[in-house]
PDB file of C-alpha atoms in Angstrom:
ATOM      1  CA  MET H 252     -75.982-154.705  25.099  1.00 49.00           C
ATOM      2  CA  LYS H 253     -75.048-154.439  21.431  1.00 46.00           C
ATOM      3  CA  ARG H 254     -73.338-157.085  19.366  1.00 43.00           C
ATOM      4  CA  THR H 255     -70.437-154.803  18.585  1.00 42.00           C
ATOM      5  CA  ASN H 256     -67.756-157.457  18.463  1.00 43.00           C
ATOM      6  CA  CYS H 257     -67.324-158.875  14.979  1.00 41.00           C
ATOM      7  CA  PHE H 258     -66.059-162.248  16.183  1.00 42.00           C
ATOM      8  CA  LEU H 259     -68.913-162.987  18.581  1.00 44.00           C
ATOM      9  CA  ALA H 260     -71.276-165.057  16.465  1.00 46.00           C
ATOM     10  CA  ALA H 261     -68.842-167.618  15.087  1.00 44.00           C
ATOM     11  CA  ALA H 262     -66.109-167.509  17.683  1.00 46.00           C
ATOM     12  CA  ILE H 263     -68.019-167.783  20.922  1.00 49.00           C
ATOM     13  CA  ALA H 264     -70.264-170.399  19.383  1.00 50.00           C
ATOM     14  CA  SER H 265     -67.216-172.555  18.739  1.00 50.00           C
ATOM     15  CA  ALA H 266     -65.574-171.683  22.026  1.00 51.00           C
ATOM     16  CA  LEU H 267     -68.544-172.418  24.241  1.00 52.00           C
ATOM     17  CA  PHE H 268     -69.343-175.549  22.265  1.00 51.00           C
ATOM     18  CA  PHE H 269     -66.291-177.123  23.870  1.00 51.00           C
ATOM     19  CA  LEU H 270     -66.937-175.196  27.058  1.00 46.00           C
ATOM     20  CA  ALA H 271     -63.481-174.389  28.213  1.00 38.00           C
ATOM     21  CA  SER H 272     -61.875-177.620  27.306  1.00 40.00           C
ATOM     22  CA  CYS H 273     -58.395-176.086  27.340  1.00 43.00           C
ATOM     23  CA  ALA H 274     -56.620-177.710  30.246  1.00 41.00           C
ATOM     24  CA  THR H 275     -53.673-175.949  31.789  1.00 47.00           C
ATOM     25  CA  VAL H 276     -50.272-177.525  31.460  1.00 47.00           C
ATOM     26  CA  MET H 277     -49.596-176.471  35.012  1.00 45.00           C
ATOM     27  CA  SER H 278     -52.874-176.115  36.891  1.00 47.00           C
ATOM     28  CA  SER H 279     -53.253-174.357  40.212  1.00 50.00           C
ATOM     29  CA  LYS H 280     -55.215-175.961  43.025  1.00 63.00           C
ATOM     30  CA  VAL H 281     -56.278-172.616  44.480  1.00 72.00           C
ATOM     31  CA  LYS H 282     -59.707-171.133  43.826  1.00 82.00           C
ATOM     32  CA  VAL H 283     -59.720-167.911  41.807  1.00 88.00           C
ATOM     33  CA  ASN H 284     -62.858-165.807  41.562  1.00 89.00           C
ATOM     34  CA  ALA H 285     -63.905-165.582  37.904  1.00 92.00           C
ATOM     35  CA  PHE H 286     -64.707-161.865  38.187  1.00 94.00           C
ATOM     36  CA  ASP H 287     -61.112-161.184  39.274  1.00 93.00           C
ATOM     37  CA  THR H 288     -59.887-162.160  35.804  1.00 94.00           C
ATOM     38  CA  LEU H 289     -61.685-159.242  34.099  1.00 95.00           C
ATOM     39  CA  ASP H 290     -59.884-155.934  33.590  1.00 94.00           C
ATOM     40  CA  SER H 291     -60.906-153.060  35.845  1.00 93.00           C
ATOM     41  CA  ASP H 292     -61.511-150.530  33.034  1.00 92.00           C
ATOM     42  CA  SER H 293     -64.417-152.126  31.155  1.00 92.00           C
ATOM     43  CA  LEU H 294     -67.200-149.776  30.055  1.00 90.00           C
ATOM     44  CA  VAL H 295     -69.886-152.354  30.840  1.00 91.00           C
ATOM     45  CA  TYR H 296     -69.979-155.181  33.376  1.00 94.00           C
ATOM     46  CA  LEU H 297     -72.661-157.835  33.580  1.00 93.00           C
ATOM     47  CA  SER H 298     -73.061-160.650  36.100  1.00 95.00           C
ATOM     48  CA  VAL H 299     -75.683-163.360  35.584  1.00 94.00           C
ATOM     49  CA  PRO H 300     -76.358-166.266  37.998  1.00 94.00           C
ATOM     50  CA  VAL H 301     -77.354-169.023  35.585  1.00 92.00           C
ATOM     51  CA  ALA H 302     -79.597-171.205  37.772  1.00 90.00           C
ATOM     52  CA  VAL H 303     -82.057-168.424  38.607  1.00 93.00           C
ATOM     53  CA  HIS H 304     -81.853-166.726  35.212  1.00 92.00           C
ATOM     54  CA  SER H 305     -81.383-169.639  32.827  1.00 88.00           C
ATOM     55  CA  GLU H 306     -83.828-168.297  30.231  1.00 87.00           C
ATOM     56  CA  LEU H 307     -82.135-164.903  30.238  1.00 88.00           C
ATOM     57  CA  THR H 308     -78.723-166.571  30.046  1.00 86.00           C
ATOM     58  CA  ASN H 309     -79.874-168.651  27.084  1.00 83.00           C
ATOM     59  CA  SER H 310     -81.065-165.505  25.287  1.00 83.00           C
ATOM     60  CA  LEU H 311     -77.872-163.644  26.175  1.00 79.00           C
ATOM     61  CA  LEU H 312     -75.591-166.383  24.862  1.00 73.00           C
ATOM     62  CA  LYS H 313     -77.721-166.890  21.758  1.00 72.00           C
ATOM     63  CA  ALA H 314     -77.488-163.168  20.958  1.00 70.00           C
ATOM     64  CA  MET H 315     -73.725-163.299  21.353  1.00 63.00           C
ATOM     65  CA  MET H 316     -73.342-166.503  19.355  1.00 57.00           C
ATOM     66  CA  GLY H 317     -75.804-165.858  16.550  1.00 58.00           C
ATOM     67  CA  ASN H 318     -79.353-166.984  15.837  1.00 61.00           C
ATOM     68  CA  ASP H 319     -78.205-170.008  13.840  1.00 60.00           C
ATOM     69  CA  ILE H 320     -77.229-171.773  17.077  1.00 62.00           C
ATOM     70  CA  SER H 321     -79.903-174.203  18.250  1.00 68.00           C
ATOM     71  CA  ASP H 322     -81.749-173.780  21.558  1.00 74.00           C
ATOM     72  CA  LYS H 323     -80.741-177.311  22.551  1.00 71.00           C
ATOM     73  CA  TYR H 324     -77.087-176.446  22.107  1.00 65.00           C
ATOM     74  CA  ILE H 325     -77.477-173.267  24.168  1.00 70.00           C
ATOM     75  CA  LYS H 326     -79.097-175.251  26.979  1.00 73.00           C
ATOM     76  CA  ASN H 327     -76.182-177.708  26.991  1.00 70.00           C
ATOM     77  CA  VAL H 328     -73.874-174.748  27.506  1.00 68.00           C
ATOM     78  CA  THR H 329     -75.819-173.118  30.332  1.00 76.00           C
ATOM     79  CA  ASP H 330     -76.277-176.464  32.110  1.00 77.00           C
ATOM     80  CA  SER H 331     -72.490-176.581  32.563  1.00 78.00           C
ATOM     81  CA  ILE H 332     -71.895-173.136  34.072  1.00 84.00           C
ATOM     82  CA  ASP H 333     -72.987-171.488  37.312  1.00 89.00           C
ATOM     83  CA  ARG H 334     -72.353-167.779  36.773  1.00 92.00           C
ATOM     84  CA  VAL H 335     -71.267-165.651  33.814  1.00 91.00           C
ATOM     85  CA  TYR H 336     -69.241-162.443  34.168  1.00 93.00           C
ATOM     86  CA  ILE H 337     -68.839-160.225  31.104  1.00 90.00           C
ATOM     87  CA  GLY H 338     -66.731-157.126  30.561  1.00 91.00           C
ATOM     88  CA  ILE H 339     -67.356-155.107  27.396  1.00 87.00           C
ATOM     89  CA  GLY H 340     -65.254-152.297  25.975  1.00 87.00           C
ATOM     90  CA  SER H 341     -62.489-150.140  27.398  1.00 89.00           C
ATOM     91  CA  PRO H 342     -61.431-146.483  27.011  1.00 88.00           C
ATOM     92  CA  SER H 343     -59.063-147.504  24.199  1.00 90.00           C
ATOM     93  CA  ASP H 344     -61.058-150.358  22.622  1.00 89.00           C
ATOM     94  CA  ARG H 345     -64.850-150.264  22.644  1.00 84.00           C
ATOM     95  CA  ASN H 346     -65.019-153.729  21.061  1.00 83.00           C
ATOM     96  CA  ARG H 347     -63.004-155.520  23.721  1.00 88.00           C
ATOM     97  CA  LEU H 348     -64.838-158.513  25.128  1.00 86.00           C
ATOM     98  CA  GLN H 349     -63.844-160.539  28.183  1.00 90.00           C
ATOM     99  CA  ILE H 350     -65.890-163.465  29.506  1.00 87.00           C
ATOM    100  CA  ALA H 351     -65.270-165.494  32.639  1.00 91.00           C
ATOM    101  CA  CYS H 352     -67.526-168.360  33.702  1.00 88.00           C
ATOM    102  CA  ASP H 353     -67.746-170.372  36.888  1.00 87.00           C
ATOM    103  CA  GLY H 354     -68.534-173.941  35.937  1.00 78.00           C
ATOM    104  CA  THR H 355     -67.427-177.530  35.684  1.00 68.00           C
ATOM    105  CA  VAL H 356     -65.437-178.966  32.804  1.00 60.00           C
ATOM    106  CA  SER H 357     -66.087-182.497  31.598  1.00 60.00           C
ATOM    107  CA  THR H 358     -63.396-184.868  30.337  1.00 60.00           C
ATOM    108  CA  SER H 359     -65.320-185.348  27.091  1.00 59.00           C
ATOM    109  CA  SER H 360     -65.264-181.579  26.509  1.00 57.00           C
ATOM    110  CA  LYS H 361     -61.502-181.496  26.952  1.00 57.00           C
ATOM    111  CA  LEU H 362     -61.043-184.351  24.491  1.00 58.00           C
ATOM    112  CA  ALA H 363     -63.396-182.687  21.996  1.00 57.00           C
ATOM    113  CA  LEU H 364     -61.400-179.485  21.873  1.00 56.00           C
ATOM    114  CA  ALA H 365     -58.023-181.199  21.827  1.00 58.00           C
ATOM    115  CA  THR H 366     -59.004-183.183  18.719  1.00 60.00           C
ATOM    116  CA  SER H 367     -60.855-180.375  16.935  1.00 62.00           C
ATOM    117  CA  GLY H 368     -59.498-178.986  13.702  1.00 69.00           C
ATOM    118  CA  TYR H 369     -61.070-175.587  14.294  1.00 70.00           C
ATOM    119  CA  PHE H 370     -58.527-174.457  16.882  1.00 77.00           C
ATOM    120  CA  THR H 371     -54.797-173.967  17.040  1.00 83.00           C
ATOM    121  CA  GLN H 372     -53.045-174.823  20.296  1.00 85.00           C
ATOM    122  CA  LYS H 373     -50.173-173.127  22.052  1.00 89.00           C
ATOM    123  CA  VAL H 374     -48.501-173.172  25.429  1.00 90.00           C
ATOM    124  CA  GLN H 375     -48.446-169.687  26.948  1.00 91.00           C
ATOM    125  CA  ASN H 376     -46.140-168.696  29.785  1.00 90.00           C
ATOM    126  CA  VAL H 377     -47.615-166.089  32.096  1.00 88.00           C
ATOM    127  CA  ASN H 378     -45.595-165.029  35.109  1.00 80.00           C
ATOM    128  CA  ALA H 379     -45.186-168.239  37.129  1.00 72.00           C
ATOM    129  CA  GLY H 380     -47.810-170.246  35.241  1.00 83.00           C
ATOM    130  CA  VAL H 381     -47.841-172.293  32.067  1.00 89.00           C
ATOM    131  CA  TYR H 382     -51.196-172.510  30.272  1.00 91.00           C
ATOM    132  CA  GLN H 383     -52.596-174.165  27.183  1.00 86.00           C
ATOM    133  CA  VAL H 384     -54.518-171.693  25.043  1.00 89.00           C
ATOM    134  CA  PHE H 385     -56.779-172.605  22.126  1.00 84.00           C
ATOM    135  CA  THR H 386     -57.410-170.076  19.355  1.00 84.00           C
ATOM    136  CA  GLU H 387     -60.323-170.410  16.938  1.00 78.00           C
ATOM    137  CA  LYS H 388     -58.766-170.254  13.466  1.00 79.00           C
ATOM    138  CA  GLN H 389     -61.266-168.002  11.692  1.00 77.00           C
ATOM    139  CA  SER H 390     -62.218-165.513  14.399  1.00 75.00           C
ATOM    140  CA  GLY H 391     -59.080-165.484  16.536  1.00 82.00           C
ATOM    141  CA  VAL H 392     -61.057-165.830  19.767  1.00 80.00           C
ATOM    142  CA  GLN H 393     -59.034-167.484  22.512  1.00 85.00           C
ATOM    143  CA  ILE H 394     -60.241-169.771  25.271  1.00 83.00           C
ATOM    144  CA  CYS H 395     -58.544-171.327  28.257  1.00 87.00           C
ATOM    145  CA  ASN H 396     -59.469-173.329  31.315  1.00 85.00           C
ATOM    146  CA  PRO H 397     -56.801-172.372  33.886  1.00 87.00           C
ATOM    147  CA  GLY H 398     -58.668-174.327  36.567  1.00 78.00           C
ATOM    148  CA  SER H 399     -61.255-177.086  36.507  1.00 70.00           C
ATOM    149  CA  ASP H 400     -63.991-174.646  37.496  1.00 84.00           C
ATOM    150  CA  LEU H 401     -63.038-171.549  35.497  1.00 87.00           C
ATOM    151  CA  ILE H 402     -63.553-170.703  31.821  1.00 85.00           C
ATOM    152  CA  LEU H 403     -61.922-167.698  30.133  1.00 88.00           C
ATOM    153  CA  ILE H 404     -62.848-166.368  26.680  1.00 84.00           C
ATOM    154  CA  SER H 405     -61.508-163.277  24.908  1.00 87.00           C
ATOM    155  CA  GLY H 406     -60.095-161.964  21.661  1.00 87.00           C
ATOM    156  CA  ASP H 407     -56.777-161.638  23.502  1.00 92.00           C
ATOM    157  CA  ILE H 408     -56.737-163.775  26.615  1.00 93.00           C
ATOM    158  CA  THR H 409     -53.316-162.642  27.870  1.00 94.00           C
ATOM    159  CA  SER H 410     -54.671-160.007  30.252  1.00 93.00           C
ATOM    160  CA  GLN H 411     -57.111-162.430  31.859  1.00 94.00           C
ATOM    161  CA  LEU H 412     -54.435-165.084  32.245  1.00 94.00           C
ATOM    162  CA  LYS H 413     -52.109-162.579  33.901  1.00 92.00           C
ATOM    163  CA  LYS H 414     -54.824-161.703  36.374  1.00 91.00           C
ATOM    164  CA  TYR H 415     -55.603-165.357  37.015  1.00 91.00           C
ATOM    165  CA  ASP H 416     -51.955-166.161  37.598  1.00 88.00           C
ATOM    166  CA  ALA H 417     -51.445-163.174  39.898  1.00 85.00           C
ATOM    167  CA  GLU H 418     -54.549-164.053  41.910  1.00 85.00           C
ATOM    168  CA  ALA H 419     -53.553-167.697  42.221  1.00 84.00           C
ATOM    169  CA  ASN H 420     -50.048-166.842  43.397  1.00 80.00           C
ATOM    170  CA  SER H 421     -51.197-164.078  45.751  1.00 76.00           C
ATOM    171  CA  GLN H 422     -52.975-166.763  47.752  1.00 68.00           C
ATOM    172  CA  ILE H 423     -49.669-168.554  48.180  1.00 66.00           C
ATOM    173  CA  VAL H 424     -47.093-165.757  48.371  1.00 64.00           C
ATOM    174  CA  SER H 425     -47.998-162.239  49.527  1.00 57.00           C
ATOM    175  CA  ASP H 426     -46.389-159.430  47.532  1.00 53.00           C
ATOM    176  CA  ALA H 427     -47.484-156.271  49.307  1.00 49.00           C
ATOM    177  CA  LEU H 428     -44.934-154.127  47.444  1.00 45.00           C
ATOM    178  CA  SER H 429     -46.161-155.042  43.975  1.00 53.00           C
ATOM    179  CA  ALA H 430     -47.738-152.095  42.123  1.00 49.00           C
ATOM    180  CA  GLU H 431     -49.973-154.532  40.244  1.00 58.00           C
ATOM    181  CA  ASN H 432     -51.100-156.015  43.540  1.00 60.00           C
ATOM    182  CA  MET H 433     -51.877-152.556  44.929  1.00 58.00           C
ATOM    183  CA  ASN H 434     -53.996-151.787  41.857  1.00 61.00           C
ATOM    184  CA  ALA H 435     -55.886-155.042  42.396  1.00 74.00           C
ATOM    185  CA  VAL H 436     -56.547-154.126  46.027  1.00 80.00           C
ATOM    186  CA  GLU H 437     -57.882-150.707  45.000  1.00 85.00           C
ATOM    187  CA  TRP H 438     -60.169-152.313  42.379  1.00 87.00           C
ATOM    188  CA  LYS H 439     -61.536-154.823  44.882  1.00 88.00           C
ATOM    189  CA  ASP H 440     -62.340-152.005  47.292  1.00 90.00           C
ATOM    190  CA  SER H 441     -64.387-150.157  44.663  1.00 91.00           C
ATOM    191  CA  GLU H 442     -68.172-150.074  44.743  1.00 90.00           C
ATOM    192  CA  THR H 443     -68.320-151.378  41.175  1.00 92.00           C
ATOM    193  CA  TYR H 444     -66.365-154.500  42.099  1.00 94.00           C
ATOM    194  CA  LYS H 445     -68.448-155.193  45.190  1.00 94.00           C
ATOM    195  CA  PHE H 446     -71.703-154.586  43.326  1.00 95.00           C
ATOM    196  CA  VAL H 447     -71.175-156.581  40.129  1.00 95.00           C
ATOM    197  CA  GLY H 448     -68.761-159.149  41.533  1.00 94.00           C
ATOM    198  CA  ASP H 449     -70.936-160.204  44.472  1.00 93.00           C
ATOM    199  CA  PRO H 450     -70.926-164.030  44.243  1.00 89.00           C
ATOM    200  CA  GLN H 451     -73.795-164.413  46.705  1.00 91.00           C
ATOM    201  CA  THR H 452     -76.550-162.504  44.949  1.00 95.00           C
ATOM    202  CA  ASN H 453     -79.182-164.289  42.898  1.00 95.00           C
ATOM    203  CA  ASN H 454     -79.907-161.099  40.961  1.00 96.00           C
ATOM    204  CA  VAL H 455     -78.541-159.951  37.626  1.00 95.00           C
ATOM    205  CA  ARG H 456     -76.122-157.064  38.168  1.00 96.00           C
ATOM    206  CA  LEU H 457     -75.211-154.446  35.558  1.00 94.00           C
ATOM    207  CA  TYR H 458     -72.782-151.518  35.509  1.00 95.00           C
ATOM    208  CA  MET H 459     -72.576-149.102  32.568  1.00 92.00           C
ATOM    209  CA  ASN H 460     -70.754-145.879  31.787  1.00 85.00           C
ATOM    210  CA  ARG H 461     -73.000-143.148  30.325  1.00 71.00           C
ATOM    211  CA  PRO H 462     -75.904-145.516  29.627  1.00 78.00           C
ATOM    212  CA  LEU H 463     -78.366-143.166  27.925  1.00 75.00           C
ATOM    213  CA  SER H 464     -79.609-145.803  25.462  1.00 75.00           C
ATOM    214  CA  PHE H 465     -80.234-148.269  28.300  1.00 78.00           C
ATOM    215  CA  ILE H 466     -82.560-145.872  30.144  1.00 77.00           C
ATOM    216  CA  THR H 467     -84.283-144.996  26.868  1.00 76.00           C
ATOM    217  CA  ASN H 468     -85.031-148.689  26.300  1.00 74.00           C
ATOM    218  CA  LEU H 469     -86.257-149.023  29.896  1.00 74.00           C
ATOM    219  CA  LEU H 470     -88.684-146.099  29.712  1.00 73.00           C
ATOM    220  CA  GLY H 471     -89.654-146.521  26.083  1.00 70.00           C
ATOM    221  CA  THR H 472     -89.178-142.803  25.457  1.00 70.00           C
ATOM    222  CA  SER H 473     -86.334-140.595  24.289  1.00 70.00           C
ATOM    223  CA  LEU H 474     -84.294-138.797  26.926  1.00 70.00           C
ATOM    224  CA  SER H 475     -82.604-135.448  26.729  1.00 71.00           C
ATOM    225  CA  SER H 476     -78.835-135.886  26.607  1.00 75.00           C
ATOM    226  CA  SER H 477     -78.512-132.396  28.058  1.00 79.00           C
ATOM    227  CA  ILE H 478     -80.230-133.565  31.265  1.00 82.00           C
ATOM    228  CA  PHE H 479     -79.149-137.198  31.572  1.00 85.00           C
ATOM    229  CA  GLN H 480     -75.395-136.627  31.630  1.00 88.00           C
ATOM    230  CA  LEU H 481     -74.431-139.683  33.645  1.00 89.00           C
ATOM    231  CA  ASN H 482     -71.103-140.975  34.907  1.00 91.00           C
ATOM    232  CA  TYR H 483     -72.566-144.433  35.396  1.00 92.00           C
ATOM    233  CA  ILE H 484     -75.633-146.470  36.196  1.00 93.00           C
ATOM    234  CA  GLU H 485     -75.903-149.564  38.381  1.00 95.00           C
ATOM    235  CA  GLY H 486     -78.761-151.960  37.760  1.00 94.00           C
ATOM    236  CA  ASP H 487     -80.051-154.768  39.973  1.00 96.00           C
ATOM    237  CA  PHE H 488     -82.618-157.143  38.460  1.00 95.00           C
ATOM    238  CA  GLU H 489     -84.529-159.443  40.795  1.00 96.00           C
ATOM    239  CA  LYS H 490     -86.605-162.229  39.287  1.00 94.00           C
ATOM    240  CA  LEU H 491     -90.070-162.375  40.837  1.00 94.00           C
ATOM    241  CA  PRO H 492     -92.256-165.491  41.310  1.00 94.00           C
ATOM    242  CA  SER H 493     -94.432-164.174  38.475  1.00 93.00           C
ATOM    243  CA  GLY H 494     -91.473-164.444  36.103  1.00 91.00           C
ATOM    244  CA  LYS H 495     -91.158-160.682  35.792  1.00 93.00           C
ATOM    245  CA  TYR H 496     -88.124-158.697  36.890  1.00 93.00           C
ATOM    246  CA  SER H 497     -88.083-155.993  39.542  1.00 94.00           C
ATOM    247  CA  VAL H 498     -85.562-153.339  38.483  1.00 92.00           C
ATOM    248  CA  SER H 499     -83.591-151.105  40.846  1.00 95.00           C
ATOM    249  CA  LEU H 500     -81.291-148.441  39.413  1.00 93.00           C
ATOM    250  CA  ASN H 501     -78.691-146.113  40.902  1.00 95.00           C
ATOM    251  CA  MET H 502     -77.462-143.212  38.764  1.00 93.00           C
ATOM    252  CA  GLU H 503     -74.587-140.796  39.206  1.00 94.00           C
ATOM    253  CA  PHE H 504     -74.785-137.503  37.319  1.00 93.00           C
ATOM    254  CA  SER H 505     -71.758-135.581  36.088  1.00 90.00           C
ATOM    255  CA  LYS H 506     -73.108-132.190  37.221  1.00 89.00           C
ATOM    256  CA  ASP H 507     -74.965-130.992  40.326  1.00 88.00           C
ATOM    257  CA  ASN H 508     -77.593-128.904  38.524  1.00 87.00           C
ATOM    258  CA  LEU H 509     -79.022-131.727  36.404  1.00 89.00           C
ATOM    259  CA  ILE H 510     -80.535-134.089  38.907  1.00 91.00           C
ATOM    260  CA  GLY H 511     -83.610-132.013  39.809  1.00 90.00           C
ATOM    261  CA  LYS H 512     -84.817-131.965  36.197  1.00 89.00           C
ATOM    262  CA  ALA H 513     -84.031-135.669  35.842  1.00 90.00           C
ATOM    263  CA  VAL H 514     -86.089-136.559  38.917  1.00 91.00           C
ATOM    264  CA  ALA H 515     -89.041-134.565  37.622  1.00 90.00           C
ATOM    265  CA  PHE H 516     -88.782-136.190  34.188  1.00 88.00           C
ATOM    266  CA  LEU H 517     -88.595-139.720  35.599  1.00 89.00           C
ATOM    267  CA  LYS H 518     -91.554-139.204  37.946  1.00 89.00           C
ATOM    268  CA  VAL H 519     -93.707-138.190  34.988  1.00 88.00           C
ATOM    269  CA  ALA H 520     -92.402-141.013  32.773  1.00 84.00           C
ATOM    270  CA  LEU H 521     -93.059-143.588  35.492  1.00 86.00           C
ATOM    271  CA  LEU H 522     -96.323-142.080  36.751  1.00 83.00           C
ATOM    272  CA  MET H 523     -98.426-145.127  35.875  1.00 81.00           C
ATOM    273  CA  THR H 524     -96.127-147.581  37.639  1.00 84.00           C
ATOM    274  CA  ASP H 525     -95.482-148.476  41.273  1.00 86.00           C
ATOM    275  CA  SER H 526     -91.906-147.269  41.063  1.00 90.00           C
ATOM    276  CA  LYS H 527     -90.244-144.700  43.305  1.00 93.00           C
ATOM    277  CA  VAL H 528     -87.743-142.043  42.240  1.00 94.00           C
ATOM    278  CA  VAL H 529     -85.551-140.675  45.039  1.00 94.00           C
ATOM    279  CA  GLN H 530     -82.815-138.043  44.946  1.00 94.00           C
ATOM    280  CA  ASN H 531     -80.120-139.248  47.332  1.00 93.00           C
ATOM    281  CA  ASP H 532     -77.793-136.226  47.079  1.00 93.00           C
ATOM    282  CA  GLU H 533     -76.636-133.604  44.573  1.00 92.00           C
ATOM    283  CA  ARG H 534     -75.479-136.164  42.014  1.00 94.00           C
ATOM    284  CA  HIS H 535     -77.167-139.467  42.850  1.00 95.00           C
ATOM    285  CA  LEU H 536     -80.699-140.714  42.394  1.00 94.00           C
ATOM    286  CA  SER H 537     -82.298-144.125  42.672  1.00 96.00           C
ATOM    287  CA  VAL H 538     -85.269-145.700  40.964  1.00 94.00           C
ATOM    288  CA  THR H 539     -86.918-148.773  42.514  1.00 95.00           C
ATOM    289  CA  GLY H 540     -89.990-150.881  41.928  1.00 91.00           C
ATOM    290  CA  ILE H 541     -90.037-150.935  38.134  1.00 89.00           C
ATOM    291  CA  GLN H 542     -91.388-154.272  36.910  1.00 91.00           C
ATOM    292  CA  VAL H 543     -90.571-155.523  33.436  1.00 89.00           C
ATOM    293  CA  SER H 544     -91.177-158.732  31.521  1.00 90.00           C
ATOM    294  CA  LEU H 545     -88.396-160.985  30.258  1.00 88.00           C
ATOM    295  CA  SER H 546     -88.811-159.575  26.756  1.00 87.00           C
ATOM    296  CA  GLN H 547     -88.522-156.015  28.104  1.00 85.00           C
ATOM    297  CA  MET H 548     -85.484-157.067  30.109  1.00 84.00           C
ATOM    298  CA  LYS H 549     -83.815-158.449  26.984  1.00 83.00           C
ATOM    299  CA  ASN H 550     -84.643-155.274  25.085  1.00 79.00           C
ATOM    300  CA  MET H 551     -82.972-153.164  27.782  1.00 77.00           C
ATOM    301  CA  LEU H 552     -79.838-155.261  27.467  1.00 77.00           C
ATOM    302  CA  GLY H 553     -79.929-155.063  23.679  1.00 71.00           C
ATOM    303  CA  ILE H 554     -80.736-158.755  23.241  1.00 72.00           C
ATOM    304  CA  HIS H 555     -82.800-159.345  20.101  1.00 63.00           C
TER     305      HIS H 555
END
C-alpha cells in the first residue's frame, strides 16, 4: 500500500494521538459495525485485527503517520483499538482515505483533544444525528467518535458520518423504501463485504482492484501486464506460530483466455515453495500455502 495521501504523515499522527477523542453531541446507544462506515467503491480495502497482528499494525500505522513518530507512541495507539478497517481510493479520487477503528475511548483522550490548539471544532448535522467533528488545522484531516467504541478518520468525514447515522437509525426505524438503504443491502450481500468485513476472523484481509504491483512484490519478479489482467484480488493472511504468514489469494481475470498462461507462470515462479496454484474456472484461480516473513508481508503491502 503506497503512501499516496499527502496529509497522512502529519494528520493521522495528530488524529490518532488523541485517538478519536471527538465525542458526539448526540450519541447513539446502538452498535454500528466500523466497516459499515466505509464507502462501497474503494479501490483497496484492508482489515487488520490488532491483537493478533500488533506488530504489523504498528508498522502499518507508522508508515501512514511518518517515521518521525516514536514506537512507544504507536504502541499506545494500537493498545486502544481492536480492529482497523481502511478504504483507499475511489474511481474519482485515488487519494481518498477512510479509516474506521473499533476501540475504546478514554476520558483523558477526549479532554486532550478538546483542549488542543491543533484542531478546529464544529458541530455537524447529518440526517437525524448531531456530531462534533475535529479538523486538524494544517492537514485538514477530520476525526470523529460517533460512539464510544468507534473512531472515524478521513480527509472529508461527511460520507462516513452519513453511513454511521443511517446504520444507527436503521436499527431503530426500518426504511425498506429508501434507495440508500437498498444500496447498503446490496453492498452487504457482496462477496467483498463478507470477505473483508468479517469481524470474526483473526486473519488480515485484503481486497484490491487490478493489483499487479502487489503480486510482483509477492513473487519478487516482474509480471506481464498482458497476462495478469485482473479485476481484483482477495488476500487472506494467517499468522503462524512461527511468526510467519501463510498467504492465500483468489484472483479474478478480466478475460477467459488469460488464466491458463497465468497458472503456468505462477507454478514456475512458485516451484520451490509448498504452495498450490489451482484454476477454479475460466476466470478464477487460487494460490494457497505461500509462506512469507513479516518483512515480506510489509513489502507486499507497500510498508517501508
